mmCIF file of C-alpha atoms in Angstrom:
data_model
loop_
_atom_site.group_PDB
_atom_site.id
_atom_site.type_symbol
_atom_site.label_atom_id
_atom_site.label_comp_id
_atom_site.label_asym_id
_atom_site.label_seq_id
_atom_site.Cartn_x
_atom_site.Cartn_y
_atom_site.Cartn_z
ATOM 1 C CA MET T 1 105.460 94.674 126.001
ATOM 2 C CA ASN T 2 102.387 96.702 125.033
ATOM 3 C CA LYS T 3 99.144 94.722 125.091
ATOM 4 C CA LEU T 4 96.239 95.055 122.646
ATOM 5 C CA ILE T 5 92.814 93.487 123.040
ATOM 6 C CA VAL T 6 90.725 93.143 119.879
ATOM 7 C CA ILE T 7 87.002 92.642 120.453
ATOM 8 C CA GLY T 8 85.479 90.651 117.613
ATOM 9 C CA ALA T 9 86.972 87.951 115.367
ATOM 10 C CA GLY T 10 85.379 89.004 112.101
ATOM 11 C CA ALA T 11 87.160 90.332 109.022
ATOM 12 C CA ALA T 12 88.117 93.661 110.670
ATOM 13 C CA GLY T 13 89.132 92.139 113.998
ATOM 14 C CA MET T 14 91.255 89.335 112.570
ATOM 15 C CA MET T 15 92.996 91.666 110.133
ATOM 16 C CA GLY T 16 93.642 94.188 112.910
ATOM 17 C CA ALA T 17 95.065 91.480 115.164
ATOM 18 C CA TYR T 18 97.299 90.177 112.355
ATOM 19 C CA ALA T 19 98.621 93.667 111.568
ATOM 20 C CA ALA T 20 99.373 94.429 115.227
ATOM 21 C CA ALA T 21 100.822 91.040 116.189
ATOM 22 C CA SER T 22 103.063 90.935 113.125
ATOM 23 C CA ARG T 23 104.662 94.139 114.465
ATOM 24 C CA GLY T 24 105.411 92.473 117.798
ATOM 25 C CA VAL T 25 102.407 93.775 119.728
ATOM 26 C CA SER T 26 101.061 91.307 122.319
ATOM 27 C CA THR T 27 97.575 90.771 120.869
ATOM 28 C CA THR T 28 94.505 88.904 122.108
ATOM 29 C CA ILE T 29 91.229 88.611 120.189
ATOM 30 C CA ILE T 30 88.071 88.136 122.249
ATOM 31 C CA GLU T 31 85.188 86.503 120.359
ATOM 32 C CA LYS T 32 81.848 85.672 121.978
ATOM 33 C CA ASN T 33 80.955 82.990 119.392
ATOM 34 C CA GLU T 34 82.247 79.434 119.445
ATOM 35 C CA LYS T 35 84.199 80.097 116.231
ATOM 36 C CA ALA T 36 85.773 83.006 114.378
ATOM 37 C CA GLY T 37 84.372 84.624 111.260
ATOM 38 C CA LYS T 38 80.760 83.587 111.767
ATOM 39 C CA LYS T 39 79.398 86.395 109.579
ATOM 40 C CA LEU T 40 82.184 85.902 107.027
ATOM 41 C CA PHE T 41 80.966 82.329 106.739
ATOM 42 C CA ILE T 42 77.540 83.346 105.373
ATOM 43 C CA THR T 43 78.591 86.266 103.154
ATOM 44 C CA GLY T 44 78.052 85.898 99.430
ATOM 45 C CA LYS T 45 75.657 82.986 100.107
ATOM 46 C CA GLY T 46 78.528 81.098 101.670
ATOM 47 C CA ARG T 47 80.978 81.914 98.870
ATOM 48 C CA CYS T 48 82.419 85.130 100.402
ATOM 49 C CA ASN T 49 82.808 88.059 98.012
ATOM 50 C CA ILE T 50 86.164 89.155 99.457
ATOM 51 C CA THR T 51 86.689 92.380 97.533
ATOM 52 C CA ASN T 52 86.389 93.946 94.086
ATOM 53 C CA ASN T 53 89.251 94.148 91.591
ATOM 54 C CA CYS T 54 88.336 97.601 90.212
ATOM 55 C CA ASP T 55 90.857 100.423 90.467
ATOM 56 C CA ILE T 56 91.031 101.536 94.090
ATOM 57 C CA SER T 57 89.952 105.049 93.077
ATOM 58 C CA ASP T 58 86.711 103.509 91.769
ATOM 59 C CA PHE T 59 85.875 102.208 95.257
ATOM 60 C CA PHE T 60 84.869 105.611 96.529
ATOM 61 C CA PRO T 61 81.756 106.140 94.354
ATOM 62 C CA GLN T 62 80.542 102.750 95.668
ATOM 63 C CA ILE T 63 80.761 103.884 99.303
ATOM 64 C CA VAL T 64 77.414 105.243 100.468
ATOM 65 C CA HIS T 65 78.371 106.925 103.739
ATOM 66 C CA ASN T 66 81.626 108.726 104.598
ATOM 67 C CA SER T 67 83.802 107.715 101.652
ATOM 68 C CA LYS T 68 86.433 110.416 102.353
ATOM 69 C CA PHE T 69 86.960 109.016 105.844
ATOM 70 C CA LEU T 70 88.176 105.755 104.243
ATOM 71 C CA ILE T 71 90.861 107.220 101.957
ATOM 72 C CA SER T 72 93.799 106.385 104.256
ATOM 73 C CA ALA T 73 92.482 102.914 105.070
ATOM 74 C CA LEU T 74 91.880 101.918 101.448
ATOM 75 C CA TYR T 75 95.248 103.204 100.305
ATOM 76 C CA THR T 76 97.076 101.548 103.231
ATOM 77 C CA LEU T 77 95.633 98.129 102.373
ATOM 78 C CA GLY T 78 93.848 98.224 99.036
ATOM 79 C CA ASN T 79 92.266 95.417 97.068
ATOM 80 C CA GLU T 80 95.502 94.421 95.333
ATOM 81 C CA GLY T 81 97.370 94.254 98.638
ATOM 82 C CA LEU T 82 94.594 92.198 100.211
ATOM 83 C CA ILE T 83 94.461 89.727 97.316
ATOM 84 C CA THR T 84 98.253 89.369 97.341
ATOM 85 C CA LEU T 85 98.283 88.775 101.108
ATOM 86 C CA LEU T 86 95.613 86.081 100.859
ATOM 87 C CA ASN T 87 97.215 84.443 97.787
ATOM 88 C CA GLU T 88 100.615 84.312 99.458
ATOM 89 C CA ASN T 89 99.052 82.572 102.429
ATOM 90 C CA GLY T 90 97.395 79.818 100.445
ATOM 91 C CA LEU T 91 94.039 81.234 99.344
ATOM 92 C CA GLN T 92 93.600 81.203 95.590
ATOM 93 C CA THR T 93 91.070 83.690 94.216
ATOM 94 C CA ARG T 94 89.195 84.366 91.023
ATOM 95 C CA VAL T 95 87.373 87.355 89.521
ATOM 96 C CA GLU T 96 83.758 87.161 88.399
ATOM 97 C CA ARG T 97 81.258 89.507 86.743
ATOM 98 C CA GLY T 98 81.409 93.065 87.994
ATOM 99 C CA GLY T 99 84.951 92.642 89.331
ATOM 100 C CA ARG T 100 83.771 90.566 92.291
ATOM 101 C CA VAL T 101 86.605 88.542 93.849
ATOM 102 C CA PHE T 102 85.816 85.114 95.353
ATOM 103 C CA PRO T 103 87.933 82.263 96.712
ATOM 104 C CA GLN T 104 88.726 79.796 93.927
ATOM 105 C CA SER T 105 87.090 77.061 96.014
ATOM 106 C CA ASP T 106 83.806 79.019 96.389
ATOM 107 C CA ARG T 107 84.054 78.275 100.123
ATOM 108 C CA SER T 108 83.920 81.134 102.621
ATOM 109 C CA ASN T 109 85.409 78.766 105.175
ATOM 110 C CA ASP T 110 88.682 78.855 103.246
ATOM 111 C CA VAL T 111 88.848 82.636 103.709
ATOM 112 C CA ILE T 112 88.326 82.194 107.457
ATOM 113 C CA LYS T 113 91.010 79.489 107.627
ATOM 114 C CA THR T 114 93.469 81.773 105.822
ATOM 115 C CA MET T 115 92.739 84.673 108.188
ATOM 116 C CA LEU T 116 93.155 82.408 111.224
ATOM 117 C CA ARG T 117 96.454 81.178 109.813
ATOM 118 C CA LEU T 118 97.637 84.784 109.454
ATOM 119 C CA VAL T 119 96.541 85.630 112.991
ATOM 120 C CA ARG T 120 98.220 82.608 114.568
ATOM 121 C CA THR T 121 101.402 82.848 112.513
ATOM 122 C CA ALA T 122 101.748 86.480 113.610
ATOM 123 C CA GLY T 123 101.480 85.331 117.218
ATOM 124 C CA ALA T 124 98.065 86.678 118.219
ATOM 125 C CA HIS T 125 96.023 84.730 120.760
ATOM 126 C CA LEU T 126 92.349 83.936 120.098
ATOM 127 C CA ARG T 127 89.808 83.389 122.872
ATOM 128 C CA LEU T 128 86.476 81.965 121.694
ATOM 129 C CA ASP T 129 83.189 81.615 123.605
ATOM 130 C CA THR T 130 84.134 84.695 125.612
ATOM 131 C CA ALA T 131 81.735 87.616 125.938
ATOM 132 C CA VAL T 132 82.846 91.135 126.812
ATOM 133 C CA LYS T 133 80.466 92.821 129.247
ATOM 134 C CA ARG T 134 82.155 96.159 129.828
ATOM 135 C CA ILE T 135 85.270 98.177 128.963
ATOM 136 C CA GLU T 136 86.639 100.820 131.331
ATOM 137 C CA LYS T 137 89.792 102.885 131.362
ATOM 138 C CA GLN T 138 91.734 103.710 134.511
ATOM 139 C CA GLU T 139 94.548 106.149 133.779
ATOM 140 C CA GLU T 140 96.367 104.510 130.840
ATOM 141 C CA THR T 141 95.032 100.977 131.354
ATOM 142 C CA PHE T 142 91.903 99.464 129.815
ATOM 143 C CA ILE T 143 89.992 96.966 131.959
ATOM 144 C CA VAL T 144 87.976 94.545 129.852
ATOM 145 C CA SER T 145 85.376 92.749 131.977
ATOM 146 C CA LEU T 146 84.340 89.335 130.667
ATOM 147 C CA GLY T 147 81.115 87.392 131.018
ATOM 148 C CA ASP T 148 82.708 84.865 133.372
ATOM 149 C CA GLY T 149 83.461 87.609 135.909
ATOM 150 C CA THR T 150 87.173 87.924 135.159
ATOM 151 C CA ASP T 151 88.991 91.036 133.963
ATOM 152 C CA LEU T 152 91.705 91.489 131.348
ATOM 153 C CA HIS T 153 94.055 94.467 131.255
ATOM 154 C CA ALA T 154 95.397 96.095 128.101
ATOM 155 C CA ASP T 155 97.192 99.211 126.921
ATOM 156 C CA ALA T 156 94.940 99.526 123.861
ATOM 157 C CA VAL T 157 91.581 98.195 122.664
ATOM 158 C CA LEU T 158 90.293 97.717 119.112
ATOM 159 C CA ILE T 159 86.497 97.483 118.864
ATOM 160 C CA ALA T 160 85.567 95.412 115.784
ATOM 161 C CA THR T 161 82.242 93.996 116.887
ATOM 162 C CA GLY T 162 80.255 94.597 113.676
ATOM 163 C CA GLY T 163 76.811 96.185 113.491
ATOM 164 C CA LYS T 164 73.331 94.834 114.225
ATOM 165 C CA SER T 165 72.522 92.830 111.103
ATOM 166 C CA TYR T 166 72.393 89.026 111.310
ATOM 167 C CA PRO T 167 72.376 88.963 115.147
ATOM 168 C CA ARG T 168 72.701 85.164 115.112
ATOM 169 C CA THR T 169 76.300 85.711 113.985
ATOM 170 C CA GLY T 170 76.997 87.738 117.121
ATOM 171 C CA SER T 171 76.371 91.219 115.691
ATOM 172 C CA THR T 172 74.064 92.484 118.415
ATOM 173 C CA GLY T 173 75.236 96.084 118.726
ATOM 174 C CA ASP T 174 77.633 95.571 121.651
ATOM 175 C CA GLY T 175 80.197 97.876 120.063
ATOM 176 C CA TYR T 176 77.764 100.787 120.034
ATOM 177 C CA ARG T 177 77.292 100.450 123.791
ATOM 178 C CA PHE T 178 81.031 100.244 124.444
ATOM 179 C CA ALA T 179 81.614 103.346 122.299
ATOM 180 C CA GLN T 180 78.791 105.299 123.952
ATOM 181 C CA GLU T 181 80.180 104.559 127.399
ATOM 182 C CA PHE T 182 83.392 106.272 126.276
ATOM 183 C CA GLY T 183 81.395 109.313 125.132
ATOM 184 C CA HIS T 184 81.115 108.518 121.424
ATOM 185 C CA ARG T 185 78.043 109.524 119.449
ATOM 186 C CA ILE T 186 76.190 106.753 117.614
ATOM 187 C CA VAL T 187 74.542 107.558 114.281
ATOM 188 C CA PRO T 188 71.226 105.641 114.553
ATOM 189 C CA PRO T 189 71.741 102.216 112.965
ATOM 190 C CA HIS T 190 69.471 101.103 110.131
ATOM 191 C CA PRO T 191 69.567 98.237 107.642
ATOM 192 C CA ALA T 192 71.622 98.543 104.463
ATOM 193 C CA LEU T 193 71.799 96.112 101.552
ATOM 194 C CA VAL T 194 68.393 94.851 102.581
ATOM 195 C CA PRO T 195 65.355 93.584 100.614
ATOM 196 C CA LEU T 196 62.215 95.714 100.258
ATOM 197 C CA GLU T 197 58.598 94.909 101.121
ATOM 198 C CA ASP T 198 55.787 95.808 98.740
ATOM 199 C CA VAL T 199 52.543 97.466 99.841
ATOM 200 C CA HIS T 200 49.996 95.684 97.651
ATOM 201 C CA HIS T 201 51.423 92.138 97.900
ATOM 202 C CA VAL T 202 51.797 91.848 94.142
ATOM 203 C CA CYS T 203 55.328 90.467 94.339
ATOM 204 C CA PRO T 204 54.457 87.241 96.223
ATOM 205 C CA LYS T 205 52.418 86.209 93.172
ATOM 206 C CA MET T 206 55.732 86.133 91.273
ATOM 207 C CA GLN T 207 57.766 84.614 94.118
ATOM 208 C CA GLY T 208 60.953 82.909 92.973
ATOM 209 C CA LEU T 209 61.089 84.697 89.610
ATOM 210 C CA THR T 210 64.418 86.321 88.748
ATOM 211 C CA LEU T 211 64.587 89.121 86.196
ATOM 212 C CA LYS T 212 67.939 89.747 84.524
ATOM 213 C CA ASN T 213 69.120 92.818 82.625
ATOM 214 C CA ILE T 214 66.242 94.994 83.796
ATOM 215 C CA ASN T 215 66.651 98.625 84.875
ATOM 216 C CA PHE T 216 65.591 99.239 88.468
ATOM 217 C CA SER T 217 64.762 102.677 89.855
ATOM 218 C CA LEU T 218 63.879 103.632 93.417
ATOM 219 C CA PHE T 219 62.110 106.858 94.353
ATOM 220 C CA GLN T 220 61.834 108.463 97.786
ATOM 221 C CA ASN T 221 59.192 111.195 98.071
ATOM 222 C CA ASP T 222 59.002 111.190 94.246
ATOM 223 C CA LYS T 223 62.745 111.886 93.930
ATOM 224 C CA ARG T 224 64.762 109.253 92.079
ATOM 225 C CA ILE T 225 67.521 108.076 94.447
ATOM 226 C CA TYR T 226 68.775 105.075 92.456
ATOM 227 C CA SER T 227 68.706 103.755 88.892
ATOM 228 C CA GLU T 228 70.826 100.840 87.683
ATOM 229 C CA GLN T 229 70.636 97.886 85.328
ATOM 230 C CA GLY T 230 70.996 94.412 86.795
ATOM 231 C CA GLU T 231 69.200 91.509 88.427
ATOM 232 C CA LEU T 232 66.061 91.447 90.598
ATOM 233 C CA LEU T 233 64.273 88.683 92.509
ATOM 234 C CA PHE T 234 60.597 88.541 93.534
ATOM 235 C CA THR T 235 60.072 87.092 97.015
ATOM 236 C CA HIS T 236 57.231 86.167 99.378
ATOM 237 C CA PHE T 237 57.390 89.676 100.884
ATOM 238 C CA GLY T 238 58.532 91.902 98.019
ATOM 239 C CA ILE T 239 61.763 92.277 96.048
ATOM 240 C CA SER T 240 65.426 91.456 96.502
ATOM 241 C CA GLY T 241 68.474 90.903 94.295
ATOM 242 C CA PRO T 242 71.637 92.973 93.671
ATOM 243 C CA VAL T 243 69.977 96.147 92.320
ATOM 244 C CA VAL T 244 67.404 96.193 95.125
ATOM 245 C CA LEU T 245 70.017 95.674 97.842
ATOM 246 C CA SER T 246 72.207 98.478 96.489
ATOM 247 C CA ALA T 247 69.205 100.810 96.153
ATOM 248 C CA SER T 248 68.145 100.166 99.758
ATOM 249 C CA SER T 249 71.402 101.652 101.058
ATOM 250 C CA LEU T 250 70.478 105.045 99.598
ATOM 251 C CA ILE T 251 67.194 105.386 101.500
ATOM 252 C CA ASN T 252 67.220 108.338 103.900
ATOM 253 C CA HIS T 253 65.673 106.837 107.036
ATOM 254 C CA GLU T 254 65.582 110.187 108.806
ATOM 255 C CA GLU T 255 62.985 111.371 106.273
ATOM 256 C CA GLN T 256 59.731 110.228 107.836
ATOM 257 C CA PRO T 257 57.282 108.976 106.835
ATOM 258 C CA LEU T 258 59.095 106.791 104.291
ATOM 259 C CA VAL T 259 57.326 107.211 100.937
ATOM 260 C CA LEU T 260 59.016 104.778 98.564
ATOM 261 C CA ARG T 261 58.209 103.597 95.064
ATOM 262 C CA ALA T 262 60.105 101.296 92.722
ATOM 263 C CA GLU T 263 59.913 101.104 88.933
ATOM 264 C CA ILE T 264 61.161 98.268 86.763
ATOM 265 C CA ASP T 265 62.045 98.902 83.131
ATOM 266 C CA LEU T 266 61.483 95.412 81.733
ATOM 267 C CA LYS T 267 62.797 96.324 78.279
ATOM 268 C CA PRO T 268 65.682 98.773 78.842
ATOM 269 C CA ALA T 269 67.143 98.126 75.366
ATOM 270 C CA LEU T 270 64.014 99.480 73.657
ATOM 271 C CA SER T 271 62.652 103.014 73.605
ATOM 272 C CA LEU T 272 58.921 103.555 74.167
ATOM 273 C CA GLU T 273 58.466 104.020 70.392
ATOM 274 C CA GLN T 274 60.438 100.854 69.548
ATOM 275 C CA LEU T 275 58.472 98.895 72.114
ATOM 276 C CA ASP T 276 55.166 100.126 70.716
ATOM 277 C CA ALA T 277 56.257 99.092 67.202
ATOM 278 C CA ARG T 278 57.134 95.620 68.496
ATOM 279 C CA LEU T 279 53.769 95.306 70.253
ATOM 280 C CA LEU T 280 51.998 96.251 67.018
ATOM 281 C CA ARG T 281 53.889 93.493 65.177
ATOM 282 C CA GLU T 282 53.110 90.919 67.900
ATOM 283 C CA PHE T 283 49.444 91.917 67.921
ATOM 284 C CA GLU T 284 49.196 91.803 64.115
ATOM 285 C CA GLU T 285 50.599 88.253 64.042
ATOM 286 C CA ALA T 286 48.278 87.006 66.796
ATOM 287 C CA LYS T 287 45.022 88.943 66.347
ATOM 288 C CA ASN T 288 42.763 86.236 67.724
ATOM 289 C CA LYS T 289 44.899 85.176 70.674
ATOM 290 C CA GLN T 290 44.264 86.267 74.224
ATOM 291 C CA LEU T 291 46.459 89.069 75.549
ATOM 292 C CA LYS T 292 47.978 86.829 78.224
ATOM 293 C CA ASN T 293 49.259 84.426 75.550
ATOM 294 C CA VAL T 294 50.812 87.129 73.383
ATOM 295 C CA MET T 295 52.571 88.609 76.436
ATOM 296 C CA LEU T 296 54.482 85.345 76.839
ATOM 297 C CA GLU T 297 56.656 86.632 73.982
ATOM 298 C CA LEU T 298 57.628 89.614 76.121
ATOM 299 C CA LEU T 299 57.573 88.425 79.744
ATOM 300 C CA PRO T 300 58.290 85.306 81.817
ATOM 301 C CA GLY T 301 55.140 83.199 82.224
ATOM 302 C CA LYS T 302 54.963 83.703 86.003
ATOM 303 C CA MET T 303 54.828 87.463 85.551
ATOM 304 C CA VAL T 304 52.220 87.783 82.805
ATOM 305 C CA HIS T 305 48.987 87.595 84.819
ATOM 306 C CA PRO T 306 50.076 89.843 87.763
ATOM 307 C CA PHE T 307 51.634 92.303 85.322
ATOM 308 C CA LEU T 308 48.468 92.638 83.218
ATOM 309 C CA VAL T 309 46.186 92.934 86.251
ATOM 310 C CA GLU T 310 48.421 95.619 87.817
ATOM 311 C CA SER T 311 48.427 97.436 84.475
ATOM 312 C CA GLY T 312 44.621 97.476 84.498
ATOM 313 C CA LEU T 313 44.289 95.112 81.527
ATOM 314 C CA ASN T 314 42.171 91.988 81.180
ATOM 315 C CA PRO T 315 44.469 88.972 80.597
ATOM 316 C CA GLU T 316 41.638 87.121 78.794
ATOM 317 C CA LYS T 317 40.970 89.938 76.310
ATOM 318 C CA ALA T 318 41.430 89.144 72.610
ATOM 319 C CA VAL T 319 44.321 91.038 71.075
ATOM 320 C CA HIS T 320 42.210 92.437 68.209
ATOM 321 C CA SER T 321 40.017 94.269 70.730
ATOM 322 C CA VAL T 322 42.871 95.960 72.614
ATOM 323 C CA THR T 323 42.474 99.715 72.165
ATOM 324 C CA ARG T 324 45.279 102.138 71.319
ATOM 325 C CA GLN T 325 45.042 103.602 74.842
ATOM 326 C CA GLU T 326 45.378 100.112 76.359
ATOM 327 C CA ARG T 327 48.379 99.357 74.164
ATOM 328 C CA GLU T 328 50.009 102.627 75.265
ATOM 329 C CA ARG T 329 49.325 101.720 78.901
ATOM 330 C CA LEU T 330 50.938 98.342 78.263
ATOM 331 C CA CYS T 331 54.040 100.031 76.837
ATOM 332 C CA ARG T 332 54.299 102.389 79.791
ATOM 333 C CA SER T 333 54.016 99.475 82.224
ATOM 334 C CA LEU T 334 56.730 97.536 80.394
ATOM 335 C CA LYS T 335 59.025 100.564 80.652
ATOM 336 C CA ALA T 336 58.091 101.476 84.236
ATOM 337 C CA PHE T 337 56.307 98.674 86.107
ATOM 338 C CA PRO T 338 55.464 100.277 89.477
ATOM 339 C CA ILE T 339 55.805 98.691 92.931
ATOM 340 C CA ALA T 340 54.734 100.640 96.009
ATOM 341 C CA ILE T 341 57.274 99.951 98.757
ATOM 342 C CA ALA T 342 56.074 99.675 102.361
ATOM 343 C CA ASP T 343 59.507 99.562 104.021
ATOM 344 C CA THR T 344 62.806 97.734 104.129
ATOM 345 C CA ARG T 345 62.990 94.348 105.794
ATOM 346 C CA PRO T 346 64.116 94.504 109.462
ATOM 347 C CA ILE T 347 67.687 95.419 110.398
ATOM 348 C CA GLU T 348 68.290 91.780 111.376
ATOM 349 C CA GLU T 349 67.961 90.871 107.675
ATOM 350 C CA GLY T 350 70.261 93.557 106.323
ATOM 351 C CA ILE T 351 73.514 92.256 104.879
ATOM 352 C CA ILE T 352 75.196 95.141 106.667
ATOM 353 C CA THR T 353 74.285 97.937 109.062
ATOM 354 C CA ALA T 354 74.432 101.607 108.132
ATOM 355 C CA GLY T 355 75.006 104.041 110.981
ATOM 356 C CA GLY T 356 77.235 103.350 113.965
ATOM 357 C CA VAL T 357 80.089 105.162 115.688
ATOM 358 C CA CYS T 358 80.285 108.700 114.290
ATOM 359 C CA VAL T 359 83.426 108.922 112.133
ATOM 360 C CA LYS T 360 83.943 112.606 113.006
ATOM 361 C CA GLU T 361 85.160 111.295 116.367
ATOM 362 C CA ILE T 362 87.669 108.866 114.813
ATOM 363 C CA ASN T 363 91.048 109.756 113.290
ATOM 364 C CA PRO T 364 90.848 108.589 109.638
ATOM 365 C CA SER T 365 94.643 108.223 109.438
ATOM 366 C CA THR T 366 94.827 105.715 112.314
ATOM 367 C CA MET T 367 91.273 104.594 113.269
ATOM 368 C CA GLU T 368 92.002 105.841 116.799
ATOM 369 C CA SER T 369 89.294 107.536 118.835
ATOM 370 C CA LYS T 370 89.665 111.314 119.042
ATOM 371 C CA LEU T 371 88.087 111.150 122.495
ATOM 372 C CA VAL T 372 89.989 108.286 124.159
ATOM 373 C CA ARG T 373 93.688 107.617 123.639
ATOM 374 C CA ASN T 374 94.537 104.066 122.449
ATOM 375 C CA LEU T 375 90.913 103.167 121.717
ATOM 376 C CA TYR T 376 90.471 102.077 118.095
ATOM 377 C CA PHE T 377 87.581 101.111 115.835
ATOM 378 C CA ALA T 378 87.370 99.029 112.643
ATOM 379 C CA GLY T 379 84.720 97.697 110.295
ATOM 380 C CA GLU T 380 80.962 97.824 110.411
ATOM 381 C CA VAL T 381 80.728 99.208 113.964
ATOM 382 C CA MET T 382 81.563 102.586 112.401
ATOM 383 C CA ASP T 383 79.213 104.704 110.274
ATOM 384 C CA VAL T 384 80.571 103.442 106.936
ATOM 385 C CA ASP T 385 78.875 101.247 104.345
ATOM 386 C CA ALA T 386 78.963 100.569 100.617
ATOM 387 C CA LYS T 387 77.009 98.951 97.794
ATOM 388 C CA THR T 388 77.251 95.256 96.925
ATOM 389 C CA GLY T 389 80.248 93.872 95.076
ATOM 390 C CA GLY T 390 82.889 93.145 97.727
ATOM 391 C CA PHE T 391 83.285 96.757 98.851
ATOM 392 C CA ASN T 392 82.067 96.278 102.419
ATOM 393 C CA LEU T 393 84.433 93.422 103.207
ATOM 394 C CA GLN T 394 87.325 95.409 101.762
ATOM 395 C CA ILE T 395 86.388 98.281 104.105
ATOM 396 C CA ALA T 396 86.463 95.853 107.049
ATOM 397 C CA PHE T 397 89.870 94.435 106.073
ATOM 398 C CA SER T 398 91.334 97.876 105.302
ATOM 399 C CA THR T 399 90.163 99.631 108.471
ATOM 400 C CA GLY T 400 91.258 96.655 110.582
ATOM 401 C CA PHE T 401 94.679 96.663 108.970
ATOM 402 C CA LEU T 402 95.106 100.423 109.444
ATOM 403 C CA ALA T 403 94.117 100.189 113.116
ATOM 404 C CA GLY T 404 96.518 97.280 113.664
ATOM 405 C CA THR T 405 99.432 99.064 112.025
ATOM 406 C CA SER T 406 98.713 102.306 113.917
ATOM 407 C CA VAL T 407 98.412 101.024 117.487
ATOM 408 C CA PHE T 408 101.501 101.952 119.594
ATOM 409 C CA ASN T 409 103.114 103.392 116.461
#
């Protein structure tokens, strides 16, 4: 019987093992952590955004790098197929805003339990607390050297080790090294879906404040690379939240130095003229109030003082003495509040890693290496990534499934 070794018991690895073992392939998963699905456990703040229920054709605009490479994988196991598979094996799901699919229980652990059930029912063997040190190939046999000094032999290997984000979950870049040793090119890894740091430390003054229904734009070298409406969070280092994370994936890290600037439209429903008319009304009704008090009608309290100072306006100034030029400046700031961005947070804090094994060297119809026969890849170890909303986990499940159904086929 042909033997497959899967390295990594994350979403891609477990799905690949299930797909192979259910076809009768003798399958062993090697996982260096003490339990499977360690990164799955923390995704979606512990709730696990499994996939998105949009039409599968709508997935591709959400994929940032190498969307065409994923056509076969996403059509082999799409979102509907994944949801059906999980439902039939005891995991109930529900759809939330933006098409995001979560387990009904809101517990990522239930997703892991379902995947482990699939793996074991299919007959795959799981070895935990086992590190892989090296993979070699002698003629048609792979030799997988383990941390305890022993070797395993296999006819095929699936590398599903993840990227370099959240290293405490085991994603420490091992897969890149394994791939390189077989001659594969690695696209330099960088963080994706990652918060951004501000230059002037304005954001920490608003730490903990969430803005909803704002429009967020990100510029690189004065070119707009992202603009979407959604939710943003101020933090002790800068900004985070769904729109910020999605924007971060579009940064071109090869363009150095990184010159980044964000703009927040705090009133996207109003034009500049409509906003000015509203300000005039507010000012007319509160002539003798201080500017900072009138702005409470337009902004959350925590934001008023930093916003006015950054806009070059005196928070203590009486409304009746605000000049036309100052009012216009106020309008412009409300429509495009600027934040100079220093950089992304480190790769260890990225939800996912962009970069990885170059997909030009992988067969998109099978996930098999074009350089080494019977060597397969799946998930984040490859140079594929997408925006937030369940798309990245679907990519992991889909590529794992395609690899598992292709091996020895």
